[in-house]
PDB file of C-alpha atoms in Angstrom:
ATOM      1  CA  UNK L   1      81.391 128.792  33.382  1.00 50.00           C
ATOM      2  CA  UNK L   2      81.739 125.548  31.446  1.00 52.00           C
ATOM      3  CA  UNK L   3      83.527 122.456  32.792  1.00 51.00           C
ATOM      4  CA  UNK L   4      86.203 122.797  30.169  1.00 51.00           C
ATOM      5  CA  UNK L   5      86.973 126.242  31.435  1.00 52.00           C
ATOM      6  CA  UNK L   6      87.726 125.036  34.986  1.00 54.00           C
ATOM      7  CA  UNK L   7      91.397 124.940  35.990  1.00 55.00           C
ATOM      8  CA  UNK L   8      92.869 121.505  36.646  1.00 58.00           C
ATOM      9  CA  UNK L   9      95.390 121.452  39.531  1.00 61.00           C
ATOM     10  CA  UNK L  10      98.077 118.742  39.311  1.00 60.00           C
ATOM     11  CA  UNK L  11     100.733 118.565  42.125  1.00 65.00           C
ATOM     12  CA  UNK L  12     104.042 116.883  41.551  1.00 71.00           C
ATOM     13  CA  UNK L  13     106.581 116.544  44.434  1.00 71.00           C
ATOM     14  CA  UNK L  14     110.021 117.944  44.003  1.00 79.00           C
ATOM     15  CA  UNK L  15     113.113 115.800  44.155  1.00 75.00           C
ATOM     16  CA  UNK L  16     113.886 117.111  47.613  1.00 77.00           C
ATOM     17  CA  UNK L  17     110.461 116.175  48.934  1.00 75.00           C
ATOM     18  CA  UNK L  18     110.730 112.746  47.370  1.00 78.00           C
ATOM     19  CA  UNK L  19     114.117 112.205  49.013  1.00 78.00           C
ATOM     20  CA  UNK L  20     112.788 113.249  52.421  1.00 84.00           C
ATOM     21  CA  UNK L  21     109.819 110.921  52.114  1.00 81.00           C
ATOM     22  CA  UNK L  22     112.043 107.990  51.144  1.00 82.00           C
ATOM     23  CA  UNK L  23     114.413 108.709  54.049  1.00 84.00           C
ATOM     24  CA  UNK L  24     111.530 108.819  56.539  1.00 88.00           C
ATOM     25  CA  UNK L  25     110.142 105.583  55.173  1.00 85.00           C
ATOM     26  CA  UNK L  26     113.532 103.884  55.509  1.00 86.00           C
ATOM     27  CA  UNK L  27     113.912 105.114  59.090  1.00 87.00           C
ATOM     28  CA  UNK L  28     110.472 103.813  60.002  1.00 86.00           C
ATOM     29  CA  UNK L  29     111.152 100.430  58.409  1.00 86.00           C
ATOM     30  CA  UNK L  30     114.577 100.179  60.071  1.00 85.00           C
ATOM     31  CA  UNK L  31     113.167 101.114  63.476  1.00 81.00           C
ATOM     32  CA  UNK L  32     110.342  98.613  63.203  1.00 81.00           C
ATOM     33  CA  UNK L  33     112.793  95.939  62.123  1.00 75.00           C
ATOM     34  CA  UNK L  34     115.051  96.662  65.122  1.00 73.00           C
ATOM     35  CA  UNK L  35     112.163  96.603  67.591  1.00 74.00           C
ATOM     36  CA  UNK L  36     110.808  93.370  66.192  1.00 70.00           C
ATOM     37  CA  UNK L  37     114.251  91.736  66.187  1.00 66.00           C
ATOM     38  CA  UNK L  38     115.256  92.957  69.636  1.00 65.00           C
ATOM     39  CA  UNK L  39     112.038  92.288  71.536  1.00 65.00           C
ATOM     40  CA  UNK L  40     110.619  89.199  69.872  1.00 68.00           C
ATOM     41  CA  UNK L  41     111.906  85.627  69.467  1.00 64.00           C
ATOM     42  CA  UNK L  42     113.038  86.528  65.963  1.00 62.00           C
ATOM     43  CA  UNK L  43     116.402  87.669  67.338  1.00 58.00           C
ATOM     44  CA  UNK L  44     117.239  83.992  67.969  1.00 60.00           C
ATOM     45  CA  UNK L  45     117.379  83.553  64.192  1.00 59.00           C
ATOM     46  CA  UNK L  46     120.135  86.150  63.823  1.00 60.00           C
ATOM     47  CA  UNK L  47     123.521  84.395  63.319  1.00 61.00           C
ATOM     48  CA  UNK L  48     125.817  84.949  66.307  1.00 57.00           C
ATOM     49  CA  UNK L  49     123.093  86.305  68.565  1.00 59.00           C
ATOM     50  CA  UNK L  50     123.123  84.396  71.921  1.00 62.00           C
ATOM     51  CA  UNK L  51     119.951  82.483  72.631  1.00 64.00           C
ATOM     52  CA  UNK L  52     118.253  82.409  76.025  1.00 64.00           C
ATOM     53  CA  UNK L  53     119.689  78.943  76.641  1.00 70.00           C
ATOM     54  CA  UNK L  54     123.215  80.142  75.846  1.00 68.00           C
ATOM     55  CA  UNK L  55     122.860  83.161  78.127  1.00 69.00           C
ATOM     56  CA  UNK L  56     121.532  80.952  80.939  1.00 73.00           C
ATOM     57  CA  UNK L  57     124.391  78.486  80.514  1.00 76.00           C
ATOM     58  CA  UNK L  58     126.932  81.327  80.591  1.00 75.00           C
ATOM     59  CA  UNK L  59     125.397  82.739  83.764  1.00 76.00           C
ATOM     60  CA  UNK L  60     125.616  79.324  85.440  1.00 80.00           C
ATOM     61  CA  UNK L  61     129.269  78.989  84.395  1.00 78.00           C
ATOM     62  CA  UNK L  62     130.049  82.448  85.776  1.00 76.00           C
ATOM     63  CA  UNK L  63     128.456  81.543  89.134  1.00 77.00           C
ATOM     64  CA  UNK L  64     130.344  78.241  89.289  1.00 74.00           C
ATOM     65  CA  UNK L  65     133.622  80.004  88.502  1.00 74.00           C
ATOM     66  CA  UNK L  66     133.001  82.570  91.228  1.00 72.00           C
ATOM     67  CA  UNK L  67     132.131  79.820  93.711  1.00 68.00           C
ATOM     68  CA  UNK L  68     135.265  77.885  92.738  1.00 71.00           C
ATOM     69  CA  UNK L  69     137.487  80.931  93.248  1.00 72.00           C
ATOM     70  CA  UNK L  70     135.994  81.577  96.684  1.00 70.00           C
ATOM     71  CA  UNK L  71     136.378  77.930  97.703  1.00 66.00           C
ATOM     72  CA  UNK L  72     140.008  77.826  96.604  1.00 69.00           C
ATOM     73  CA  UNK L  73     140.764  81.022  98.497  1.00 68.00           C
ATOM     74  CA  UNK L  74     139.106  79.797 101.700  1.00 67.00           C
ATOM     75  CA  UNK L  75     141.093  76.557 101.410  1.00 70.00           C
ATOM     76  CA  UNK L  76     144.326  78.557 101.037  1.00 71.00           C
ATOM     77  CA  UNK L  77     143.564  80.448 104.231  1.00 71.00           C
ATOM     78  CA  UNK L  78     142.691  77.228 106.050  1.00 70.00           C
ATOM     79  CA  UNK L  79     145.933  75.575 104.906  1.00 70.00           C
ATOM     80  CA  UNK L  80     148.007  78.566 105.940  1.00 72.00           C
ATOM     81  CA  UNK L  81     146.395  78.648 109.380  1.00 68.00           C
ATOM     82  CA  UNK L  82     147.129  74.951 109.893  1.00 71.00           C
ATOM     83  CA  UNK L  83     150.759  75.523 108.915  1.00 67.00           C
ATOM     84  CA  UNK L  84     151.046  78.503 111.278  1.00 67.00           C
ATOM     85  CA  UNK L  85     149.626  76.596 114.235  1.00 61.00           C
ATOM     86  CA  UNK L  86     152.017  73.690 113.716  1.00 58.00           C
ATOM     87  CA  UNK L  87     154.938  76.126 113.435  1.00 60.00           C
ATOM     88  CA  UNK L  88     153.909  77.842 116.666  1.00 55.00           C
ATOM     89  CA  UNK L  89     152.893  81.046 114.883  1.00 64.00           C
ATOM     90  CA  UNK L  90     149.777  83.115 115.436  1.00 63.00           C
ATOM     91  CA  UNK L  91     146.983  82.024 113.052  1.00 61.00           C
ATOM     92  CA  UNK L  92     145.224  84.446 110.723  1.00 64.00           C
ATOM     93  CA  UNK L  93     141.905  85.583 112.175  1.00 58.00           C
ATOM     94  CA  UNK L  94     139.926  85.285 108.948  1.00 52.00           C
ATOM     95  CA  UNK L  95     136.640  86.784 110.152  1.00 52.00           C
ATOM     96  CA  UNK L  96     138.262  89.801 111.796  1.00 52.00           C
ATOM     97  CA  UNK L  97     140.504  90.286 108.766  1.00 49.00           C
ATOM     98  CA  UNK L  98     137.495  90.455 106.472  1.00 48.00           C
ATOM     99  CA  UNK L  99     135.600  92.837 108.758  1.00 49.00           C
ATOM    100  CA  UNK L 100     138.622  95.105 109.130  1.00 48.00           C
ATOM    101  CA  UNK L 101     139.246  95.233 105.411  1.00 46.00           C
ATOM    102  CA  UNK L 102     135.548  95.545 104.567  1.00 46.00           C
ATOM    103  CA  UNK L 103     135.941  93.015 101.795  1.00 44.00           C
ATOM    104  CA  UNK L 104     134.560  89.641 100.776  1.00 44.00           C
ATOM    105  CA  UNK L 105     136.523  86.434 100.421  1.00 41.00           C
ATOM    106  CA  UNK L 106     136.905  86.782  96.680  1.00 43.00           C
ATOM    107  CA  UNK L 107     138.268  90.350  96.740  1.00 47.00           C
ATOM    108  CA  UNK L 108     141.591  90.643  94.918  1.00 48.00           C
ATOM    109  CA  UNK L 109     143.092  92.987  97.520  1.00 45.00           C
ATOM    110  CA  UNK L 110     142.370  90.554 100.343  1.00 45.00           C
ATOM    111  CA  UNK L 111     143.646  87.696  98.197  1.00 46.00           C
ATOM    112  CA  UNK L 112     146.966  89.489  97.720  1.00 47.00           C
ATOM    113  CA  UNK L 113     147.222  90.473 101.383  1.00 45.00           C
ATOM    114  CA  UNK L 114     146.540  87.077 102.930  1.00 46.00           C
ATOM    115  CA  UNK L 115     147.381  84.850  99.958  1.00 46.00           C
ATOM    116  CA  UNK L 116     151.049  85.853  99.861  1.00 45.00           C
ATOM    117  CA  UNK L 117     151.648  83.943 103.070  1.00 45.00           C
ATOM    118  CA  UNK L 118     149.533  81.001 101.889  1.00 43.00           C
ATOM    119  CA  UNK L 119     151.667  80.153  98.857  1.00 45.00           C
ATOM    120  CA  UNK L 120     153.623  77.539 100.813  1.00 46.00           C
ATOM    121  CA  UNK L 121     150.404  76.047 102.379  1.00 44.00           C
ATOM    122  CA  UNK L 122     151.432  72.812 104.133  1.00 44.00           C
ATOM    123  CA  UNK L 123     154.744  72.302 102.367  1.00 45.00           C
ATOM    124  CA  UNK L 124     156.709  73.485 105.388  1.00 50.00           C
ATOM    125  CA  UNK L 125     155.372  70.546 107.381  1.00 48.00           C
ATOM    126  CA  UNK L 126     158.208  68.471 105.952  1.00 45.00           C
ATOM    127  CA  UNK L 127     160.711  70.417 108.070  1.00 48.00           C
ATOM    128  CA  UNK L 128     158.787  69.455 111.204  1.00 51.00           C
ATOM    129  CA  UNK L 129     160.030  65.870 110.856  1.00 46.00           C
ATOM    130  CA  UNK L 130     163.208  66.760 112.701  1.00 44.00           C
ATOM    131  CA  UNK L 131     161.183  67.499 115.851  1.00 47.00           C
ATOM    132  CA  UNK L 132     159.722  64.021 115.903  1.00 48.00           C
ATOM    133  CA  UNK L 133     162.797  62.081 114.691  1.00 44.00           C
ATOM    134  CA  UNK L 134     161.096  60.920 111.540  1.00 45.00           C
ATOM    135  CA  UNK L 135     163.707  62.159 109.080  1.00 42.00           C
ATOM    136  CA  UNK L 136     165.929  59.138 109.562  1.00 42.00           C
ATOM    137  CA  UNK L 137     163.352  56.718 108.240  1.00 43.00           C
ATOM    138  CA  UNK L 138     163.386  55.477 104.699  1.00 40.00           C
ATOM    139  CA  UNK L 139     161.572  57.955 102.457  1.00 42.00           C
ATOM    140  CA  UNK L 140     162.521  56.550  99.071  1.00 39.00           C
ATOM    141  CA  UNK L 141     159.487  54.377  98.398  1.00 48.00           C
ATOM    142  CA  UNK L 142     156.245  55.857  97.098  1.00 67.00           C
ATOM    143  CA  UNK L 143     153.037  56.344  99.048  1.00 80.00           C
ATOM    144  CA  UNK L 144     151.503  53.432  97.128  1.00 73.00           C
ATOM    145  CA  UNK L 145     153.880  51.128  99.001  1.00 79.00           C
ATOM    146  CA  UNK L 146     152.392  52.033 102.392  1.00 88.00           C
ATOM    147  CA  UNK L 147     149.687  50.069 104.172  1.00 91.00           C
ATOM    148  CA  UNK L 148     147.002  52.436 105.473  1.00 95.00           C
ATOM    149  CA  UNK L 149     144.623  51.468 108.268  1.00 95.00           C
ATOM    150  CA  UNK L 150     141.032  52.619 107.989  1.00 96.00           C
ATOM    151  CA  UNK L 151     140.528  55.604 110.321  1.00 97.00           C
ATOM    152  CA  UNK L 152     137.004  54.400 111.149  1.00 97.00           C
ATOM    153  CA  UNK L 153     134.564  51.742 109.973  1.00 94.00           C
ATOM    154  CA  UNK L 154     131.831  53.482 108.037  1.00 94.00           C
ATOM    155  CA  UNK L 155     130.561  54.665 104.675  1.00 94.00           C
ATOM    156  CA  UNK L 156     132.006  57.500 102.593  1.00 95.00           C
ATOM    157  CA  UNK L 157     129.146  60.009 102.409  1.00 93.00           C
ATOM    158  CA  UNK L 158     130.997  62.813 100.626  1.00 94.00           C
ATOM    159  CA  UNK L 159     133.872  62.008  98.313  1.00 94.00           C
ATOM    160  CA  UNK L 160     137.073  63.906  97.573  1.00 96.00           C
ATOM    161  CA  UNK L 161     136.898  66.919  95.232  1.00 93.00           C
ATOM    162  CA  UNK L 162     140.216  68.701  94.724  1.00 88.00           C
ATOM    163  CA  UNK L 163     138.670  72.173  94.344  1.00 84.00           C
ATOM    164  CA  UNK L 164     135.744  72.404  96.756  1.00 87.00           C
ATOM    165  CA  UNK L 165     136.009  69.348  99.029  1.00 92.00           C
ATOM    166  CA  UNK L 166     139.680  68.205  99.305  1.00 93.00           C
ATOM    167  CA  UNK L 167     138.882  65.579 101.927  1.00 94.00           C
ATOM    168  CA  UNK L 168     136.284  62.878 102.544  1.00 96.00           C
ATOM    169  CA  UNK L 169     133.439  62.483 105.044  1.00 96.00           C
ATOM    170  CA  UNK L 170     132.951  59.025 106.546  1.00 96.00           C
ATOM    171  CA  UNK L 171     129.564  58.380 108.160  1.00 95.00           C
ATOM    172  CA  UNK L 172     129.848  56.258 111.318  1.00 95.00           C
ATOM    173  CA  UNK L 173     128.001  55.876 114.646  1.00 94.00           C
ATOM    174  CA  UNK L 174     128.680  58.429 117.348  1.00 94.00           C
ATOM    175  CA  UNK L 175     131.213  57.061 119.807  1.00 94.00           C
ATOM    176  CA  UNK L 176     133.140  55.117 117.143  1.00 96.00           C
ATOM    177  CA  UNK L 177     136.869  54.775 117.754  1.00 97.00           C
ATOM    178  CA  UNK L 178     139.105  56.773 115.400  1.00 97.00           C
ATOM    179  CA  UNK L 179     142.470  55.212 114.518  1.00 97.00           C
ATOM    180  CA  UNK L 180     145.712  56.498 113.060  1.00 97.00           C
ATOM    181  CA  UNK L 181     146.162  55.418 109.455  1.00 97.00           C
ATOM    182  CA  UNK L 182     149.985  55.152 109.745  1.00 96.00           C
ATOM    183  CA  UNK L 183     152.811  55.329 112.270  1.00 96.00           C
ATOM    184  CA  UNK L 184     153.590  58.888 113.223  1.00 95.00           C
ATOM    185  CA  UNK L 185     153.527  61.686 115.806  1.00 95.00           C
ATOM    186  CA  UNK L 186     150.716  63.989 116.889  1.00 95.00           C
ATOM    187  CA  UNK L 187     151.671  67.523 115.844  1.00 94.00           C
ATOM    188  CA  UNK L 188     148.448  69.434 116.494  1.00 93.00           C
ATOM    189  CA  UNK L 189     145.186  69.210 118.450  1.00 94.00           C
ATOM    190  CA  UNK L 190     142.414  71.788 118.649  1.00 91.00           C
ATOM    191  CA  UNK L 191     138.758  72.344 119.498  1.00 92.00           C
ATOM    192  CA  UNK L 192     136.321  74.761 117.868  1.00 88.00           C
ATOM    193  CA  UNK L 193     132.580  74.999 117.298  1.00 86.00           C
ATOM    194  CA  UNK L 194     132.779  74.023 113.639  1.00 85.00           C
ATOM    195  CA  UNK L 195     134.827  70.817 113.988  1.00 88.00           C
ATOM    196  CA  UNK L 196     134.704  69.924 117.699  1.00 91.00           C
ATOM    197  CA  UNK L 197     138.007  68.172 118.505  1.00 94.00           C
ATOM    198  CA  UNK L 198     140.583  67.840 115.728  1.00 94.00           C
ATOM    199  CA  UNK L 199     143.856  65.928 115.713  1.00 96.00           C
ATOM    200  CA  UNK L 200     146.667  66.089 113.126  1.00 95.00           C
ATOM    201  CA  UNK L 201     149.362  63.414 112.755  1.00 96.00           C
ATOM    202  CA  UNK L 202     152.699  63.690 110.927  1.00 95.00           C
ATOM    203  CA  UNK L 203     153.856  60.506 109.153  1.00 94.00           C
ATOM    204  CA  UNK L 204     156.915  59.597 107.113  1.00 91.00           C
ATOM    205  CA  UNK L 205     157.386  60.717 103.499  1.00 87.00           C
ATOM    206  CA  UNK L 206     155.879  64.145 104.220  1.00 89.00           C
ATOM    207  CA  UNK L 207     152.433  62.627 104.812  1.00 93.00           C
ATOM    208  CA  UNK L 208     149.936  64.265 107.173  1.00 95.00           C
ATOM    209  CA  UNK L 209     146.525  62.962 108.245  1.00 96.00           C
ATOM    210  CA  UNK L 210     143.766  65.124 109.768  1.00 96.00           C
ATOM    211  CA  UNK L 211     140.784  63.840 111.781  1.00 97.00           C
ATOM    212  CA  UNK L 212     137.878  66.164 112.714  1.00 95.00           C
ATOM    213  CA  UNK L 213     134.460  66.027 114.446  1.00 95.00           C
ATOM    214  CA  UNK L 214     135.628  64.144 117.517  1.00 96.00           C
ATOM    215  CA  UNK L 215     133.996  64.379 120.944  1.00 95.00           C
ATOM    216  CA  UNK L 216     137.173  63.289 122.733  1.00 95.00           C
ATOM    217  CA  UNK L 217     140.885  62.918 121.969  1.00 97.00           C
ATOM    218  CA  UNK L 218     142.911  59.965 123.267  1.00 97.00           C
ATOM    219  CA  UNK L 219     146.303  61.431 122.327  1.00 96.00           C
ATOM    220  CA  UNK L 220     148.010  64.770 122.901  1.00 95.00           C
ATOM    221  CA  UNK L 221     150.554  66.805 120.956  1.00 93.00           C
ATOM    222  CA  UNK L 222     154.005  65.131 120.596  1.00 93.00           C
ATOM    223  CA  UNK L 223     152.623  61.633 121.342  1.00 96.00           C
ATOM    224  CA  UNK L 224     154.005  58.879 119.117  1.00 96.00           C
ATOM    225  CA  UNK L 225     151.364  56.604 117.595  1.00 97.00           C
ATOM    226  CA  UNK L 226     151.411  53.364 115.640  1.00 96.00           C
ATOM    227  CA  UNK L 227     149.237  52.476 112.673  1.00 95.00           C
ATOM    228  CA  UNK L 228     145.851  51.339 113.965  1.00 95.00           C
ATOM    229  CA  UNK L 229     146.293  53.071 117.342  1.00 95.00           C
ATOM    230  CA  UNK L 230     143.108  54.600 118.781  1.00 97.00           C
ATOM    231  CA  UNK L 231     143.512  58.375 118.792  1.00 98.00           C
ATOM    232  CA  UNK L 232     139.980  59.801 119.288  1.00 97.00           C
ATOM    233  CA  UNK L 233     136.281  59.126 119.831  1.00 97.00           C
ATOM    234  CA  UNK L 234     133.899  60.288 117.097  1.00 96.00           C
ATOM    235  CA  UNK L 235     131.315  62.894 118.079  1.00 92.00           C
ATOM    236  CA  UNK L 236     128.188  64.350 116.534  1.00 74.00           C
ATOM    237  CA  UNK L 237     130.051  67.321 115.069  1.00 60.00           C
ATOM    238  CA  UNK L 238     128.618  70.717 114.227  1.00 55.00           C
ATOM    239  CA  UNK L 239     128.682  70.697 110.433  1.00 57.00           C
ATOM    240  CA  UNK L 240     125.575  72.533 109.158  1.00 52.00           C
ATOM    241  CA  UNK L 241     125.933  70.718 105.822  1.00 57.00           C
ATOM    242  CA  UNK L 242     125.480  67.308 107.452  1.00 58.00           C
ATOM    243  CA  UNK L 243     122.839  65.856 109.729  1.00 68.00           C
ATOM    244  CA  UNK L 244     124.648  62.559 110.271  1.00 82.00           C
ATOM    245  CA  UNK L 245     127.621  61.775 112.490  1.00 92.00           C
ATOM    246  CA  UNK L 246     130.738  61.590 110.367  1.00 94.00           C
ATOM    247  CA  UNK L 247     134.531  61.814 110.419  1.00 96.00           C
ATOM    248  CA  UNK L 248     136.092  64.628 108.401  1.00 95.00           C
ATOM    249  CA  UNK L 249     139.303  62.986 107.142  1.00 97.00           C
ATOM    250  CA  UNK L 250     142.132  64.674 105.232  1.00 95.00           C
ATOM    251  CA  UNK L 251     145.287  63.179 103.761  1.00 95.00           C
ATOM    252  CA  UNK L 252     148.221  65.339 102.600  1.00 94.00           C
ATOM    253  CA  UNK L 253     151.669  64.751 101.141  1.00 91.00           C
ATOM    254  CA  UNK L 254     154.206  67.579 100.845  1.00 86.00           C
ATOM    255  CA  UNK L 255     151.460  70.182 101.036  1.00 85.00           C
ATOM    256  CA  UNK L 256     149.217  68.558  98.418  1.00 89.00           C
ATOM    257  CA  UNK L 257     145.783  67.153  99.352  1.00 92.00           C
ATOM    258  CA  UNK L 258     145.299  63.499  98.382  1.00 93.00           C
ATOM    259  CA  UNK L 259     142.176  61.425  97.841  1.00 95.00           C
ATOM    260  CA  UNK L 260     142.170  58.951 100.766  1.00 95.00           C
ATOM    261  CA  UNK L 261     139.950  56.574  98.786  1.00 94.00           C
ATOM    262  CA  UNK L 262     142.864  55.978  96.406  1.00 92.00           C
ATOM    263  CA  UNK L 263     144.884  54.383  99.216  1.00 92.00           C
ATOM    264  CA  UNK L 264     142.300  53.070 101.694  1.00 93.00           C
ATOM    265  CA  UNK L 265     139.529  50.569 100.956  1.00 90.00           C
ATOM    266  CA  UNK L 266     136.443  51.964 102.683  1.00 86.00           C
TER     267      UNK L 266
END
């Protein structure tokens, strides 16, 4: 048989086969493009796609927000307990409340349960003035017009932060004498492992001062004190966040925490 007599086979794909091949090719290309974009640094070039730095920054912000919420809630509970003790009411047992409810500090259910009572915080302290005959004094001038004594001679080691640290810490030698910053009456004293001895004094104009980490108190509840009067002896304290001896000092007016450094020259 001659070469010219041999049959020549020529295959041509149908339209359907061509369409299938094109579709498969597009799927493969699309899949490869997705894998490359999703799992390589190329995705950082896509407009609107968060970079690693942005994701890290967002995670840090979320943690700070969560920490802030927890700190605010713990401060609400602390404020409510202080108000209850001064009013002669039974304080909230925070640890037992959490264990009983099986919830953490930041849980919304616990916040609603215990936070309802904490809305007034220390504002009700103003009504306590009648007990100590302070209501008759002039309360028209502002707090800036008062002369505050330094509670102790020392250095401010931790400054006021309204959200997480609404008080100041004043580093001073153990055994230092603690003094009342204004005239007033002692409305509360207490001892616990966290703060050692604490003493709270009610002043005019709805002002309250709180002194913690004392080894000994020189005044008792209902005692009248003058500005500069010795009220306690500073102790070592039991604050795990500090290794130095310091006074935990709070200043309030009408239930609002104030920065003592704004009124006292330390």
